[in-house]
CSV table of C-alpha atoms in Angstrom, one decimal:
chain,number,residue,atom,x,y,z
N,18,MET,CA,0.0,0.0,0.0
N,19,ARG,CA,1.2,3.5,-0.9
N,20,LEU,CA,0.8,6.2,1.6
N,21,SER,CA,1.9,9.8,1.2
N,22,THR,CA,5.6,10.4,1.8
N,23,LYS,CA,4.6,13.3,4.1
N,24,PRO,CA,4.6,12.4,7.8
N,25,MET,CA,1.1,11.9,9.4
N,26,VAL,CA,1.7,15.0,11.5
N,27,ASN,CA,1.6,17.1,8.3
N,28,PHE,CA,-1.8,15.8,7.6
N,29,VAL,CA,-2.9,16.6,11.1
N,30,ASN,CA,-1.5,20.2,10.8
N,31,ARG,CA,-3.1,20.7,7.5
N,32,LEU,CA,-6.7,20.5,8.7
N,33,GLY,CA,-8.3,19.2,11.9
N,34,CYS,CA,-7.2,16.3,13.9
N,35,PHE,CA,-7.7,12.5,14.2
N,36,GLU,CA,-8.5,10.8,17.4
N,37,ARG,CA,-6.0,8.0,16.9
N,38,VAL,CA,-3.2,10.6,16.2
N,39,ASN,CA,-3.5,13.2,18.9
N,40,GLY,CA,-6.4,12.5,21.2
N,41,CYS,CA,-9.0,14.9,19.6
N,42,SER,CA,-12.5,14.1,20.6
N,43,ARG,CA,-13.8,14.0,17.1
N,44,LEU,CA,-12.9,14.4,13.4
N,45,PRO,CA,-14.0,17.8,12.0
N,46,ASP,CA,-17.4,17.9,10.4
N,47,PRO,CA,-16.9,17.7,6.6
N,48,GLN,CA,-19.7,20.2,6.1
N,49,ASP,CA,-17.7,22.9,7.8
N,50,GLU,CA,-14.9,22.8,5.2
N,51,PRO,CA,-14.7,24.8,2.0
N,52,MET,CA,-15.0,22.9,-1.3
N,53,ALA,CA,-12.8,24.1,-4.1
N,54,LEU,CA,-13.9,21.8,-6.9
N,55,SER,CA,-17.3,22.1,-8.5
N,56,ASN,CA,-19.5,19.1,-9.7
N,57,THR,CA,-18.7,20.2,-13.2
N,58,GLU,CA,-15.0,19.9,-12.7
N,59,LEU,CA,-15.2,16.5,-11.0
N,60,ARG,CA,-17.6,15.2,-13.7
N,61,TYR,CA,-15.0,16.4,-16.3
N,62,TYR,CA,-12.4,14.4,-14.4
N,63,ASP,CA,-14.6,11.4,-14.3
N,64,SER,CA,-15.6,11.6,-18.0
N,65,ASN,CA,-12.2,12.4,-19.4
N,66,VAL,CA,-9.8,10.5,-17.1
N,67,LEU,CA,-11.6,7.8,-15.1
N,68,ARG,CA,-14.5,6.5,-17.2
N,69,LEU,CA,-13.9,3.8,-19.8
N,70,PRO,CA,-14.2,5.4,-23.3
N,71,ALA,CA,-17.0,4.2,-25.5
N,72,ASP,CA,-14.6,2.9,-28.2
N,73,LYS,CA,-12.7,0.8,-25.7
N,74,ARG,CA,-16.0,-0.5,-24.2
N,75,THR,CA,-17.0,-1.6,-27.7
N,76,GLU,CA,-13.6,-3.2,-28.3
N,77,TYR,CA,-13.7,-5.1,-25.0
N,78,HIS,CA,-17.3,-6.2,-25.7
N,79,ALA,CA,-16.2,-7.7,-29.0
N,80,GLN,CA,-13.2,-9.5,-27.5
N,81,VAL,CA,-15.3,-10.9,-24.7
N,82,ASP,CA,-18.1,-12.0,-27.1
N,83,ARG,CA,-15.6,-13.9,-29.2
N,84,LEU,CA,-14.3,-15.7,-26.2
N,85,ILE,CA,-17.8,-16.5,-25.0
N,86,SER,CA,-18.7,-17.8,-28.5
N,87,GLU,CA,-15.7,-20.0,-28.7
N,88,LEU,CA,-16.0,-21.3,-25.2
N,89,ARG,CA,-19.7,-22.1,-25.6
N,90,LYS,CA,-19.0,-24.1,-28.8
N,91,ASN,CA,-16.1,-26.0,-27.3
N,92,VAL,CA,-18.0,-26.8,-24.1
N,93,ARG,CA,-21.0,-28.1,-26.1
N,94,ASP,CA,-18.8,-30.2,-28.5
N,95,LYS,CA,-16.2,-31.6,-26.1
N,96,THR,CA,-17.9,-31.9,-22.6
N,97,GLU,CA,-21.1,-32.9,-21.0
N,98,ILE,CA,-21.5,-29.5,-19.3
N,99,LYS,CA,-24.6,-27.6,-20.3
N,100,ILE,CA,-24.3,-23.8,-20.4
N,101,THR,CA,-27.8,-22.3,-19.9
N,102,LYS,CA,-26.8,-18.6,-19.7
N,103,VAL,CA,-23.8,-16.3,-19.9
N,104,VAL,CA,-23.8,-12.9,-18.0
N,105,LYS,CA,-21.1,-10.2,-18.3
N,106,ALA,CA,-20.8,-9.1,-14.7
N,107,GLY,CA,-18.5,-7.1,-12.3
N,108,SER,CA,-17.4,-3.5,-12.7
N,109,PHE,CA,-17.7,-3.7,-16.5
N,110,ALA,CA,-21.4,-4.6,-16.4
N,111,LYS,CA,-22.0,-2.1,-13.6
N,112,PHE,CA,-20.3,0.7,-15.5
N,113,THR,CA,-18.0,1.4,-12.6
N,114,ILE,CA,-14.9,0.1,-14.4
N,115,LEU,CA,-11.9,2.5,-14.8
N,116,ARG,CA,-10.1,3.0,-18.1
N,117,LYS,CA,-6.8,1.2,-18.2
N,118,THR,CA,-3.6,2.8,-17.0
N,119,SER,CA,-0.3,1.5,-15.6
N,120,TYR,CA,-1.9,0.9,-12.2
N,121,ASP,CA,-5.6,0.6,-13.2
N,122,PRO,CA,-6.1,-2.9,-14.7
N,123,VAL,CA,-9.1,-3.7,-16.8
N,124,ASP,CA,-11.0,-6.9,-16.2
N,125,VAL,CA,-14.4,-8.3,-17.1
N,126,ASP,CA,-16.2,-11.0,-15.2
N,127,VAL,CA,-18.1,-13.5,-17.4
N,128,VAL,CA,-20.5,-15.8,-15.4
N,129,PHE,CA,-21.3,-19.1,-17.1
N,130,TYR,CA,-24.5,-20.6,-15.6
N,131,ILE,CA,-24.2,-24.4,-15.8
N,132,SER,CA,-27.1,-26.9,-15.3
N,133,GLY,CA,-27.1,-30.6,-14.9
N,134,ARG,CA,-24.6,-30.6,-12.0
N,135,ASP,CA,-25.3,-31.3,-8.4
N,136,ALA,CA,-24.4,-28.2,-6.4
N,137,SER,CA,-23.9,-30.3,-3.3
N,138,LYS,CA,-21.2,-32.4,-5.0
N,139,GLU,CA,-19.7,-30.3,-7.8
N,140,THR,CA,-16.6,-28.4,-7.1
N,141,LEU,CA,-15.1,-25.4,-8.9
N,142,ASP,CA,-11.9,-27.4,-9.2
N,143,SER,CA,-13.2,-29.8,-11.9
N,144,LEU,CA,-15.2,-27.1,-13.7
N,145,SER,CA,-12.3,-24.6,-13.8
N,146,ALA,CA,-9.9,-27.4,-14.9
N,147,THR,CA,-12.2,-28.3,-17.8
N,148,ILE,CA,-12.5,-24.6,-18.8
N,149,TYR,CA,-8.8,-24.1,-18.5
N,150,ASP,CA,-8.1,-27.0,-20.8
N,151,LEU,CA,-10.5,-25.7,-23.3
N,152,LEU,CA,-9.0,-22.2,-23.2
N,153,ILE,CA,-5.6,-23.6,-24.0
N,154,LYS,CA,-7.0,-25.3,-27.1
N,155,ILE,CA,-9.0,-22.2,-28.2
N,156,TYR,CA,-6.3,-19.6,-28.0
N,157,PRO,CA,-2.7,-20.0,-29.3
N,158,ASN,CA,0.0,-18.6,-27.1
N,159,LYS,CA,0.5,-15.5,-29.2
N,160,SER,CA,-3.1,-14.4,-28.5
N,161,VAL,CA,-3.1,-14.4,-24.8
N,162,GLU,CA,-0.6,-13.7,-22.1
N,163,ASP,CA,-1.7,-16.1,-19.4
N,164,PHE,CA,-4.3,-18.6,-18.2
N,165,GLU,CA,-4.6,-18.8,-14.5
N,166,ILE,CA,-7.0,-20.7,-12.2
N,167,GLN,CA,-7.9,-18.6,-9.2
N,168,ARG,CA,-10.1,-19.2,-6.2
N,169,LYS,CA,-13.4,-18.8,-8.1
N,170,ALA,CA,-12.5,-18.2,-11.8
N,171,ALA,CA,-10.2,-19.0,-14.6
N,172,THR,CA,-8.5,-15.8,-15.9
N,173,VAL,CA,-7.5,-15.1,-19.5
N,174,THR,CA,-5.3,-12.0,-20.1
N,175,PHE,CA,-5.1,-10.7,-23.7
N,176,ILE,CA,-1.8,-9.2,-24.7
N,177,GLY,CA,-3.1,-6.6,-27.2
N,178,THR,CA,-5.6,-4.8,-25.0
N,179,GLY,CA,-4.4,-5.9,-21.6
N,180,LEU,CA,-8.0,-7.0,-20.9
N,181,ALA,CA,-8.3,-9.7,-18.2
N,182,VAL,CA,-11.4,-11.9,-18.5
N,183,ASP,CA,-12.5,-13.9,-15.4
N,184,ILE,CA,-14.5,-16.9,-16.4
N,185,VAL,CA,-16.7,-17.7,-13.4
N,186,PRO,CA,-18.6,-21.0,-13.5
N,187,VAL,CA,-21.8,-21.0,-11.5
N,188,ILE,CA,-24.1,-24.0,-10.8
N,189,GLU,CA,-27.6,-22.8,-11.8
N,190,ASP,CA,-30.3,-22.7,-9.1
N,191,GLU,CA,-33.3,-23.8,-11.3
N,192,SER,CA,-35.7,-22.6,-8.6
N,193,ARG,CA,-34.5,-19.0,-8.6
N,194,PRO,CA,-33.8,-17.3,-12.0
N,195,GLY,CA,-30.4,-15.6,-12.0
N,196,TYR,CA,-29.1,-17.3,-8.9
N,197,GLY,CA,-26.5,-20.1,-8.6
N,198,TRP,CA,-23.8,-21.6,-6.6
N,199,GLN,CA,-20.1,-20.5,-6.8
N,200,PHE,CA,-17.3,-22.7,-5.4
N,201,ASP,CA,-13.9,-22.0,-3.9
N,202,ILE,CA,-11.2,-24.4,-5.0
N,203,HIS,CA,-9.1,-23.7,-2.0
N,204,ASP,CA,-11.4,-24.5,0.8
N,205,GLY,CA,-14.3,-26.2,-1.0
N,206,SER,CA,-16.9,-23.7,0.3
N,207,LYS,CA,-19.8,-22.5,-1.8
N,208,ILE,CA,-21.8,-19.3,-1.8
N,209,GLU,CA,-25.0,-18.4,-3.6
N,210,THR,CA,-24.7,-15.5,-6.0
N,211,CYS,CA,-26.8,-13.6,-8.5
N,212,ALA,CA,-24.9,-11.7,-11.1
N,213,PRO,CA,-28.0,-9.9,-12.6
N,214,CYS,CA,-29.1,-8.9,-9.0
N,215,GLN,CA,-25.7,-7.4,-8.2
N,216,ILE,CA,-25.8,-5.4,-11.5
N,217,GLN,CA,-29.3,-4.2,-10.6
N,218,PHE,CA,-28.1,-3.2,-7.1
N,219,VAL,CA,-25.7,-0.6,-8.5
N,220,ARG,CA,-28.3,0.4,-11.2
N,221,ASP,CA,-30.8,1.1,-8.4
N,222,ARG,CA,-28.3,3.3,-6.5
N,223,LYS,CA,-27.5,5.1,-9.7
N,224,ASN,CA,-31.2,5.8,-10.2
N,225,GLN,CA,-31.3,7.2,-6.6
N,226,ASP,CA,-28.1,9.3,-7.2
N,227,SER,CA,-26.9,10.2,-10.7
N,228,ASP,CA,-23.3,10.6,-9.4
N,229,PHE,CA,-23.1,7.3,-7.6
N,230,ARG,CA,-21.0,5.7,-10.3
N,231,THR,CA,-18.7,8.7,-10.5
N,232,LEU,CA,-18.1,8.4,-6.7
N,233,VAL,CA,-17.3,4.7,-7.1
N,234,ARG,CA,-14.8,5.4,-9.9
N,235,MET,CA,-13.2,8.2,-7.8
N,236,ALA,CA,-12.9,5.8,-4.8
N,237,LYS,CA,-11.5,3.1,-7.0
N,238,LYS,CA,-8.9,5.5,-8.4
N,239,TRP,CA,-7.8,6.5,-4.9
N,240,ARG,CA,-7.6,2.8,-3.9
N,241,ASN,CA,-5.5,1.9,-6.9
N,242,PHE,CA,-3.1,4.9,-6.6
N,243,ALA,CA,-2.7,4.3,-2.9
N,244,GLU,CA,-2.2,0.5,-3.6
N,245,ILE,CA,-4.8,-0.6,-1.0
N,246,LYS,CA,-5.2,-4.0,-2.5
N,247,PRO,CA,-7.3,-5.6,0.2
N,248,LEU,CA,-10.2,-3.1,-0.5
N,249,LYS,CA,-11.9,-4.8,-3.4
N,250,SER,CA,-14.1,-3.0,-5.9
N,251,PHE,CA,-17.3,-4.7,-4.7
N,252,ALA,CA,-16.6,-3.6,-1.2
N,253,ILE,CA,-16.1,0.0,-2.4
N,254,GLU,CA,-19.5,-0.1,-4.1
N,255,LEU,CA,-21.2,-1.4,-1.0
N,256,ILE,CA,-19.6,1.1,1.3
N,257,LEU,CA,-20.7,3.9,-0.9
N,258,ALA,CA,-24.2,2.4,-1.1
N,259,HIS,CA,-24.2,2.4,2.7
N,260,VAL,CA,-23.1,6.0,2.9
N,261,LEU,CA,-25.8,6.9,0.4
N,262,ALA,CA,-28.4,5.1,2.5
N,263,THR,CA,-27.3,6.7,5.8
N,264,GLN,CA,-26.3,10.2,4.6
N,265,GLY,CA,-28.3,10.8,1.5
N,266,LYS,CA,-27.2,12.4,-1.8
N,267,ASP,CA,-27.2,16.0,-0.7
N,268,GLY,CA,-23.9,18.0,-1.1
N,269,SER,CA,-21.4,18.3,-3.8
N,270,ILE,CA,-19.5,15.3,-5.3
N,271,GLU,CA,-16.3,16.5,-3.6
N,272,GLN,CA,-18.0,16.6,-0.2
N,273,ARG,CA,-19.6,13.2,-0.7
N,274,PHE,CA,-16.2,11.7,-1.6
N,275,ARG,CA,-14.8,13.2,1.6
N,276,ASN,CA,-17.8,11.7,3.4
N,277,PHE,CA,-16.8,8.3,2.0
N,278,LEU,CA,-13.3,8.6,3.3
N,279,LEU,CA,-14.6,10.0,6.6
N,280,TYR,CA,-16.9,7.1,7.1
N,281,ILE,CA,-14.1,4.7,6.8
N,282,ALA,CA,-11.9,6.8,9.1
N,283,GLN,CA,-14.5,7.3,11.8
N,284,SER,CA,-16.1,3.9,11.8
N,285,GLY,CA,-12.8,2.0,11.4
N,286,LEU,CA,-15.0,-0.4,9.2
N,287,LYS,CA,-15.9,-2.0,12.5
N,288,ASN,CA,-19.7,-1.7,12.0
N,289,PRO,CA,-21.4,-4.5,10.1
N,290,ILE,CA,-23.1,-3.3,6.9
N,291,SER,CA,-26.3,-4.8,5.3
N,292,PHE,CA,-28.9,-3.6,2.9
N,293,PRO,CA,-32.7,-3.7,2.4
N,294,GLU,CA,-32.1,-6.4,-0.3
N,295,ASN,CA,-30.7,-8.8,2.3
N,296,THR,CA,-33.1,-11.5,3.2
N,297,LEU,CA,-33.4,-12.7,6.8
N,298,PRO,CA,-31.8,-14.3,8.7
N,299,LEU,CA,-28.5,-12.4,8.3
N,300,GLY,CA,-25.3,-14.3,8.7
N,301,VAL,CA,-23.2,-13.7,11.8
N,302,PHE,CA,-19.5,-13.2,11.3
N,303,SER,CA,-16.5,-12.6,13.5
N,304,ASP,CA,-14.3,-11.1,10.8
N,305,PRO,CA,-12.6,-7.7,11.3
N,306,VAL,CA,-14.8,-6.2,8.5
N,307,VAL,CA,-18.3,-7.4,7.8
N,308,ILE,CA,-20.2,-6.2,4.7
N,309,LEU,CA,-23.0,-8.5,3.6
N,310,ASP,CA,-23.5,-9.4,-0.1
N,311,PRO,CA,-26.9,-7.9,-0.9
N,312,VAL,CA,-27.9,-11.0,-2.8
N,313,TYR,CA,-26.8,-13.6,-0.2
N,314,SER,CA,-27.0,-12.7,3.5
N,315,PHE,CA,-24.5,-15.5,4.4
N,316,ASN,CA,-21.7,-14.1,2.3
N,317,ASN,CA,-19.4,-11.6,3.9
N,318,VAL,CA,-17.7,-10.0,0.9
N,319,THR,CA,-14.9,-8.6,3.1
N,320,SER,CA,-14.1,-11.9,4.9
N,321,ARG,CA,-10.6,-12.0,3.6
N,322,ILE,CA,-9.6,-8.6,5.1
N,323,SER,CA,-7.4,-9.2,8.1
N,324,GLU,CA,-7.2,-7.0,11.2
N,325,GLY,CA,-3.9,-5.6,10.0
N,326,GLU,CA,-5.3,-4.8,6.6
N,327,ARG,CA,-8.4,-3.2,8.1
N,328,GLN,CA,-6.1,-0.8,10.0
N,329,GLU,CA,-4.1,0.0,6.9
N,330,ILE,CA,-7.3,0.8,5.0
N,331,VAL,CA,-8.5,3.1,7.8
N,332,ALA,CA,-5.1,4.8,8.0
N,333,ALA,CA,-5.1,5.4,4.2
N,334,ALA,CA,-8.6,6.9,4.4
N,335,GLU,CA,-7.6,9.2,7.2
N,336,ALA,CA,-4.6,10.4,5.3
N,337,ALA,CA,-6.6,10.9,2.1
N,338,TRP,CA,-9.4,12.7,3.9
N,339,ALA,CA,-6.9,15.2,5.3
N,340,THR,CA,-5.2,15.7,1.9
N,341,VAL,CA,-8.5,16.2,0.2
N,342,ASN,CA,-9.5,18.8,2.8
N,343,PHE,CA,-6.2,20.6,2.4
N,344,ALA,CA,-6.6,20.5,-1.4
N,345,SER,CA,-10.0,22.2,-1.1
N,346,VAL,CA,-8.6,24.9,1.1
N,347,GLU,CA,-5.6,25.6,-1.1
N,348,ASP,CA,-7.4,25.0,-4.4
N,349,ASP,CA,-4.2,23.2,-5.5
N,350,GLU,CA,-4.3,20.6,-8.2
N,351,ALA,CA,-0.9,19.3,-7.2
N,352,VAL,CA,-2.4,18.3,-3.8
N,353,TRP,CA,-5.3,16.5,-5.5
N,354,LYS,CA,-2.7,14.5,-7.4
N,355,GLU,CA,-1.5,13.1,-4.0
N,356,VAL,CA,-4.9,11.3,-3.8
N,357,PHE,CA,-5.7,10.5,-7.5
N,358,GLY,CA,-2.3,10.3,-9.1
N,359,PRO,CA,-0.5,12.4,-11.8
N,360,GLY,CA,-3.4,12.1,-14.3
N,361,PHE,CA,-5.8,14.2,-12.2
N,362,LYS,CA,-7.2,17.2,-14.2
N,363,VAL,CA,-10.5,19.0,-14.1
N,364,GLU,CA,-10.3,21.0,-17.4
N,365,ASP,CA,-8.6,20.9,-20.8
C-alpha cells in the first residue's frame, strides 16, 4: 500500500485532527470545510480521465463476445457441461470500471451458468480445470498472455488490449432465476450468487443518485493509486451504497467523496453493513470487517480482510481525507494528485 511520503503530523496540521493521532474528541465535520472543486469539474475528471471510453468498451465487448462464443462451442462439443446462460458481470457490467492505466487494470467477469450438475457435490476445481483445458485449445500462445485458475474463476489475459477476463462457472439454481452456486477451489466452500441482481443493485443506486458511479470510480482510483489491494471494488461499491443510504445524496461530489473517506476513518470499518435487499436471517460473522452481499446474506464479501489490513485501509482513508480537505482549502491541483495520481485534471 502506498501512503503519502509526508509524515502523518503534516496531515494533522493541514486541517483538523484525528482521534487516533493526537487524542482529539472527534474528526471535524466535513460540512464545515470549503469545497474548491465544482461538480462540473469532477464530472469532467470522471468523464475524461476515469471512465472507460465508448470505443474501448466496444472493443472489450467484441473481445469478450468472441471468447464466449468459442467457449460455448467447445463446451458443447467436447464436454457434457450444459451452459444455460452467460452474463457479463463485475465492474464492466455495472459501468464502474476504470479506463486502463499503468496501475488501473481492466477486467471483465463472465459468469457461465451451468445446469445438470449437483451443487452439493460439484466443485469449482473440476469445472475450472475443464474450462482451463478448453481455453488452452481455443487460444494460441501468441493471442493471450496467461491462463490462471484462481479461487473462483479461470482468468484469461489478452496481450493486445491488456484485458483480463475472469470466467466464473456457477451451478444454476433452477428454482431462482439468475441465482446459482459458486465454489472456492481452496477450501471447497460455496456461496449463492446472482450476477444480474448485483448489477441491478448498482443500477438502483445510480437511479437514486446520478453521481453514484462517479463516486465509485473516484474511490477506486484512490484505492488503486494508494495501492490498497485488500479493499476490493465490490466492497467500495457497497460502502458507498451504505453512505448513500445513511447520509443521502445532498452535497457536492467532492463533499460526498470526503464523506466516504470520513466514514471509513470514523467507523474504522468495525460496524457490520447490510442492505434492504438482504433477506433474513442475516449471517453472523467474527471477521474484522463485515459487509454482507446484498444477494446472499450468508456471504461476507470482506471476509478476507485481516485486522492488520483493516487498520491499513483506515489509515489510508484518514490520510486521504486530510489531503482532500487541504486540497479544497488551497485549491491546489498538485495536492489532489497526491490522492488520485498524476493524471488528475478538471479541465482541458
